[in-house]
Amino acid sequence: MEPPAAGHLPVEGRRPPADWSTAEAEAAPRKTATVYSTRLPDDLATWLENEATRCGINPSAMLGELIAEARRAHGGDKTVTVRLSDLHRAIDRIADRSTA
């Protein structure tokens, strides 16, 4: 008697193989993705892991969301030119209102 082929050994509690005979292939091409490696200090890595866990996602997905949010915020940010004295006056007015 010949031994069973590899991968076909009877294993207690093993599920039968999935039936893919009615499966349909997705027609939409998958978006390309790029992987970046980064080193984070312990405090930032801990914050990232805790925040990702709180949101129910993994740290890589959290980084992707943070970067996408930064991109959206930057996209609506316009560069303007003002005189420094006008900027100081505006800041002084805001500061005076907040202390009143």
Short mmCIF file of N, CA and C in Angstrom, two decimals:
data_model
loop_
_atom_site.label_atom_id
_atom_site.label_comp_id
_atom_site.label_asym_id
_atom_site.label_seq_id
_atom_site.Cartn_x
_atom_site.Cartn_y
_atom_site.Cartn_z
N MET A 1 0.84 -1.17 0.00
CA MET A 1 0.00 0.00 0.00
C MET A 1 0.89 1.25 0.00
N GLU A 2 0.54 2.24 -0.83
CA GLU A 2 1.31 3.47 -0.97
C GLU A 2 0.87 4.49 0.08
N PRO A 3 1.82 5.28 0.64
CA PRO A 3 1.41 6.30 1.62
C PRO A 3 0.64 7.42 0.90
N PRO A 4 -0.25 8.12 1.64
CA PRO A 4 -1.00 9.23 1.02
C PRO A 4 -0.04 10.32 0.56
N ALA A 5 -0.45 11.05 -0.48
CA ALA A 5 0.35 12.15 -1.01
C ALA A 5 0.47 13.25 0.04
N ALA A 6 1.57 14.00 -0.03
CA ALA A 6 1.77 15.10 0.91
C ALA A 6 0.61 16.08 0.82
N GLY A 7 0.17 16.58 1.95
CA GLY A 7 -0.96 17.51 1.98
C GLY A 7 -2.29 16.80 2.04
N HIS A 8 -2.30 15.50 1.91
CA HIS A 8 -3.55 14.73 1.93
C HIS A 8 -3.57 13.77 3.10
N LEU A 9 -2.73 14.00 4.07
CA LEU A 9 -2.71 13.14 5.24
C LEU A 9 -3.97 13.37 6.06
N PRO A 10 -4.60 12.33 6.54
CA PRO A 10 -5.77 12.53 7.39
C PRO A 10 -5.35 13.15 8.72
N VAL A 11 -5.91 14.29 9.03
CA VAL A 11 -5.60 14.99 10.27
C VAL A 11 -6.90 15.18 11.03
N GLU A 12 -6.88 14.81 12.29
CA GLU A 12 -8.09 14.91 13.10
C GLU A 12 -8.54 16.37 13.18
N GLY A 13 -9.79 16.61 12.93
CA GLY A 13 -10.35 17.96 13.01
C GLY A 13 -10.10 18.82 11.78
N ARG A 14 -9.46 18.26 10.77
CA ARG A 14 -9.14 19.04 9.56
C ARG A 14 -10.41 19.21 8.73
N ARG A 15 -10.60 20.44 8.23
CA ARG A 15 -11.75 20.72 7.39
C ARG A 15 -11.50 20.21 5.98
N PRO A 16 -12.56 19.84 5.27
CA PRO A 16 -12.37 19.43 3.88
C PRO A 16 -11.95 20.65 3.05
N PRO A 17 -11.29 20.44 1.92
CA PRO A 17 -10.86 21.57 1.09
C PRO A 17 -12.06 22.38 0.60
N ALA A 18 -11.85 23.67 0.42
CA ALA A 18 -12.92 24.56 -0.05
C ALA A 18 -13.30 24.21 -1.49
N ASP A 19 -14.57 24.38 -1.80
CA ASP A 19 -15.07 24.14 -3.16
C ASP A 19 -15.09 25.48 -3.90
N TRP A 20 -14.18 25.67 -4.83
CA TRP A 20 -14.07 26.92 -5.58
C TRP A 20 -14.69 26.80 -6.97
N SER A 21 -15.45 25.74 -7.22
CA SER A 21 -15.98 25.49 -8.56
C SER A 21 -16.97 26.56 -9.03
N THR A 22 -17.61 27.29 -8.12
CA THR A 22 -18.56 28.34 -8.52
C THR A 22 -17.99 29.74 -8.32
N ALA A 23 -16.70 29.84 -7.99
CA ALA A 23 -16.08 31.14 -7.74
C ALA A 23 -15.95 31.93 -9.04
N GLU A 24 -15.99 33.26 -8.91
CA GLU A 24 -15.81 34.14 -10.07
C GLU A 24 -14.61 35.04 -9.81
N ALA A 25 -13.83 35.25 -10.82
CA ALA A 25 -12.65 36.12 -10.70
C ALA A 25 -13.09 37.58 -10.73
N GLU A 26 -12.41 38.41 -9.96
CA GLU A 26 -12.68 39.84 -9.98
C GLU A 26 -12.07 40.44 -11.24
N ALA A 27 -12.86 41.27 -11.92
CA ALA A 27 -12.38 41.87 -13.17
C ALA A 27 -11.56 43.14 -12.93
N ALA A 28 -11.80 43.80 -11.81
CA ALA A 28 -11.11 45.07 -11.55
C ALA A 28 -9.66 44.81 -11.19
N PRO A 29 -8.73 45.54 -11.82
CA PRO A 29 -7.32 45.35 -11.46
C PRO A 29 -7.06 45.89 -10.06
N ARG A 30 -6.14 45.28 -9.38
CA ARG A 30 -5.79 45.69 -8.04
C ARG A 30 -4.88 46.91 -8.09
N LYS A 31 -5.09 47.88 -7.19
CA LYS A 31 -4.22 49.05 -7.15
C LYS A 31 -2.82 48.63 -6.73
N THR A 32 -1.83 49.28 -7.31
CA THR A 32 -0.47 48.98 -6.90
C THR A 32 -0.21 49.63 -5.54
N ALA A 33 0.70 49.07 -4.80
CA ALA A 33 1.04 49.60 -3.48
C ALA A 33 2.56 49.58 -3.33
N THR A 34 3.07 50.52 -2.57
CA THR A 34 4.49 50.61 -2.29
C THR A 34 4.70 50.45 -0.79
N VAL A 35 5.69 49.73 -0.42
CA VAL A 35 6.00 49.49 0.99
C VAL A 35 7.17 50.40 1.38
N TYR A 36 7.01 51.11 2.50
CA TYR A 36 8.08 51.92 3.06
C TYR A 36 8.42 51.36 4.44
N SER A 37 9.67 51.32 4.74
CA SER A 37 10.12 50.88 6.05
C SER A 37 10.54 52.11 6.83
N THR A 38 10.15 52.19 8.08
CA THR A 38 10.51 53.34 8.90
C THR A 38 10.83 52.89 10.32
N ARG A 39 11.67 53.64 10.98
CA ARG A 39 11.99 53.36 12.37
C ARG A 39 11.35 54.46 13.22
N LEU A 40 10.61 54.05 14.23
CA LEU A 40 9.95 55.01 15.10
C LEU A 40 10.53 54.89 16.51
N PRO A 41 10.65 56.02 17.20
CA PRO A 41 11.04 55.94 18.61
C PRO A 41 9.96 55.17 19.38
N ASP A 42 10.33 54.60 20.51
CA ASP A 42 9.41 53.78 21.28
C ASP A 42 8.09 54.48 21.60
N ASP A 43 8.16 55.77 21.97
CA ASP A 43 6.92 56.46 22.33
C ASP A 43 5.97 56.59 21.14
N LEU A 44 6.51 56.87 19.94
CA LEU A 44 5.64 56.97 18.77
C LEU A 44 5.12 55.60 18.33
N ALA A 45 5.96 54.58 18.43
CA ALA A 45 5.54 53.23 18.06
C ALA A 45 4.42 52.75 19.00
N THR A 46 4.57 53.03 20.27
CA THR A 46 3.54 52.64 21.25
C THR A 46 2.24 53.39 20.95
N TRP A 47 2.35 54.70 20.70
CA TRP A 47 1.14 55.47 20.38
C TRP A 47 0.47 54.91 19.13
N LEU A 48 1.25 54.63 18.09
CA LEU A 48 0.71 54.10 16.84
C LEU A 48 -0.02 52.78 17.09
N GLU A 49 0.60 51.88 17.81
CA GLU A 49 -0.01 50.58 18.09
C GLU A 49 -1.29 50.73 18.90
N ASN A 50 -1.27 51.58 19.92
CA ASN A 50 -2.47 51.79 20.75
C ASN A 50 -3.59 52.43 19.95
N GLU A 51 -3.26 53.41 19.14
CA GLU A 51 -4.28 54.09 18.33
C GLU A 51 -4.86 53.14 17.29
N ALA A 52 -4.03 52.35 16.67
CA ALA A 52 -4.51 51.37 15.68
C ALA A 52 -5.43 50.35 16.34
N THR A 53 -5.04 49.87 17.50
CA THR A 53 -5.88 48.91 18.23
C THR A 53 -7.21 49.54 18.59
N ARG A 54 -7.19 50.78 19.04
CA ARG A 54 -8.43 51.49 19.40
C ARG A 54 -9.36 51.60 18.21
N CYS A 55 -8.79 51.79 17.02
CA CYS A 55 -9.59 51.94 15.80
C CYS A 55 -9.92 50.60 15.15
N GLY A 56 -9.37 49.52 15.68
CA GLY A 56 -9.66 48.19 15.15
C GLY A 56 -8.94 47.88 13.84
N ILE A 57 -7.77 48.50 13.64
CA ILE A 57 -6.99 48.25 12.43
C ILE A 57 -5.55 47.96 12.83
N ASN A 58 -4.73 47.58 11.86
CA ASN A 58 -3.32 47.33 12.19
C ASN A 58 -2.51 48.61 12.01
N PRO A 59 -1.30 48.66 12.57
CA PRO A 59 -0.49 49.88 12.47
C PRO A 59 -0.21 50.34 11.03
N SER A 60 -0.06 49.41 10.09
CA SER A 60 0.18 49.81 8.70
C SER A 60 -1.02 50.55 8.13
N ALA A 61 -2.20 50.05 8.41
CA ALA A 61 -3.42 50.73 7.94
C ALA A 61 -3.56 52.09 8.61
N MET A 62 -3.20 52.18 9.90
CA MET A 62 -3.27 53.46 10.60
C MET A 62 -2.32 54.47 9.96
N LEU A 63 -1.10 54.05 9.63
CA LEU A 63 -0.16 54.95 8.96
C LEU A 63 -0.72 55.42 7.63
N GLY A 64 -1.32 54.51 6.88
CA GLY A 64 -1.93 54.89 5.60
C GLY A 64 -3.02 55.93 5.77
N GLU A 65 -3.87 55.75 6.80
CA GLU A 65 -4.94 56.72 7.05
C GLU A 65 -4.38 58.06 7.49
N LEU A 66 -3.35 58.04 8.33
CA LEU A 66 -2.75 59.30 8.78
C LEU A 66 -2.13 60.06 7.61
N ILE A 67 -1.47 59.35 6.72
CA ILE A 67 -0.85 59.99 5.55
C ILE A 67 -1.92 60.54 4.61
N ALA A 68 -2.99 59.77 4.40
CA ALA A 68 -4.08 60.25 3.54
C ALA A 68 -4.72 61.50 4.12
N GLU A 69 -4.89 61.54 5.45
CA GLU A 69 -5.46 62.72 6.10
C GLU A 69 -4.53 63.92 5.95
N ALA A 70 -3.23 63.71 6.10
CA ALA A 70 -2.26 64.80 5.92
C ALA A 70 -2.32 65.33 4.49
N ARG A 71 -2.48 64.42 3.55
CA ARG A 71 -2.56 64.83 2.14
C ARG A 71 -3.82 65.68 1.89
N ARG A 72 -4.95 65.25 2.45
CA ARG A 72 -6.19 66.02 2.29
C ARG A 72 -6.05 67.40 2.92
N ALA A 73 -5.45 67.45 4.12
CA ALA A 73 -5.27 68.73 4.81
C ALA A 73 -4.34 69.65 4.03
N HIS A 74 -3.30 69.10 3.47
CA HIS A 74 -2.33 69.91 2.73
C HIS A 74 -2.93 70.40 1.41
N GLY A 75 -3.78 69.59 0.80
CA GLY A 75 -4.37 69.95 -0.48
C GLY A 75 -5.23 71.20 -0.42
N GLY A 76 -5.88 71.43 0.73
CA GLY A 76 -6.74 72.60 0.87
C GLY A 76 -6.03 73.79 1.48
N ASP A 77 -4.76 73.65 1.79
CA ASP A 77 -4.00 74.71 2.44
C ASP A 77 -3.39 75.62 1.38
N LYS A 78 -3.80 76.88 1.37
CA LYS A 78 -3.27 77.84 0.39
C LYS A 78 -2.13 78.63 0.99
N THR A 79 -1.17 78.97 0.18
CA THR A 79 -0.08 79.83 0.60
C THR A 79 -0.48 81.26 0.32
N VAL A 80 -0.37 82.10 1.35
CA VAL A 80 -0.68 83.52 1.19
C VAL A 80 0.51 84.34 1.68
N THR A 81 0.59 85.56 1.20
CA THR A 81 1.66 86.44 1.62
C THR A 81 1.04 87.62 2.35
N VAL A 82 1.52 87.86 3.57
CA VAL A 82 1.04 89.01 4.35
C VAL A 82 2.24 89.73 4.93
N ARG A 83 2.03 90.99 5.24
CA ARG A 83 3.09 91.74 5.91
C ARG A 83 3.17 91.25 7.35
N LEU A 84 4.37 91.16 7.87
CA LEU A 84 4.58 90.67 9.23
C LEU A 84 3.83 91.53 10.25
N SER A 85 3.79 92.84 10.04
CA SER A 85 3.09 93.72 10.99
C SER A 85 1.59 93.42 11.00
N ASP A 86 1.01 93.11 9.83
CA ASP A 86 -0.41 92.75 9.78
C ASP A 86 -0.67 91.45 10.54
N LEU A 87 0.24 90.50 10.41
CA LEU A 87 0.11 89.23 11.11
C LEU A 87 0.18 89.44 12.62
N HIS A 88 1.11 90.27 13.06
CA HIS A 88 1.23 90.55 14.50
C HIS A 88 -0.03 91.22 15.04
N ARG A 89 -0.58 92.17 14.29
CA ARG A 89 -1.81 92.84 14.73
C ARG A 89 -2.96 91.84 14.85
N ALA A 90 -3.07 90.93 13.88
CA ALA A 90 -4.14 89.93 13.91
C ALA A 90 -3.98 89.01 15.12
N ILE A 91 -2.76 88.60 15.38
CA ILE A 91 -2.51 87.73 16.54
C ILE A 91 -2.83 88.47 17.84
N ASP A 92 -2.41 89.73 17.92
CA ASP A 92 -2.69 90.52 19.12
C ASP A 92 -4.20 90.66 19.35
N ARG A 93 -4.97 90.89 18.29
CA ARG A 93 -6.42 91.01 18.42
C ARG A 93 -7.04 89.71 18.94
N ILE A 94 -6.58 88.58 18.39
CA ILE A 94 -7.10 87.28 18.82
C ILE A 94 -6.73 87.04 20.29
N ALA A 95 -5.49 87.36 20.65
CA ALA A 95 -5.05 87.16 22.04
C ALA A 95 -5.84 88.04 22.99
N ASP A 96 -6.12 89.29 22.59
CA ASP A 96 -6.90 90.19 23.45
C ASP A 96 -8.33 89.65 23.65
N ARG A 97 -8.93 89.09 22.62
CA ARG A 97 -10.28 88.55 22.73
C ARG A 97 -10.31 87.32 23.65
N SER A 98 -9.28 86.51 23.59
CA SER A 98 -9.29 85.29 24.39
C SER A 98 -9.07 85.55 25.88
N THR A 99 -8.46 86.70 26.21
CA THR A 99 -8.23 87.03 27.62
C THR A 99 -9.37 87.83 28.20
N ALA A 100 -10.26 88.30 27.36
CA ALA A 100 -11.38 89.13 27.84
C ALA A 100 -12.48 88.31 28.46
#
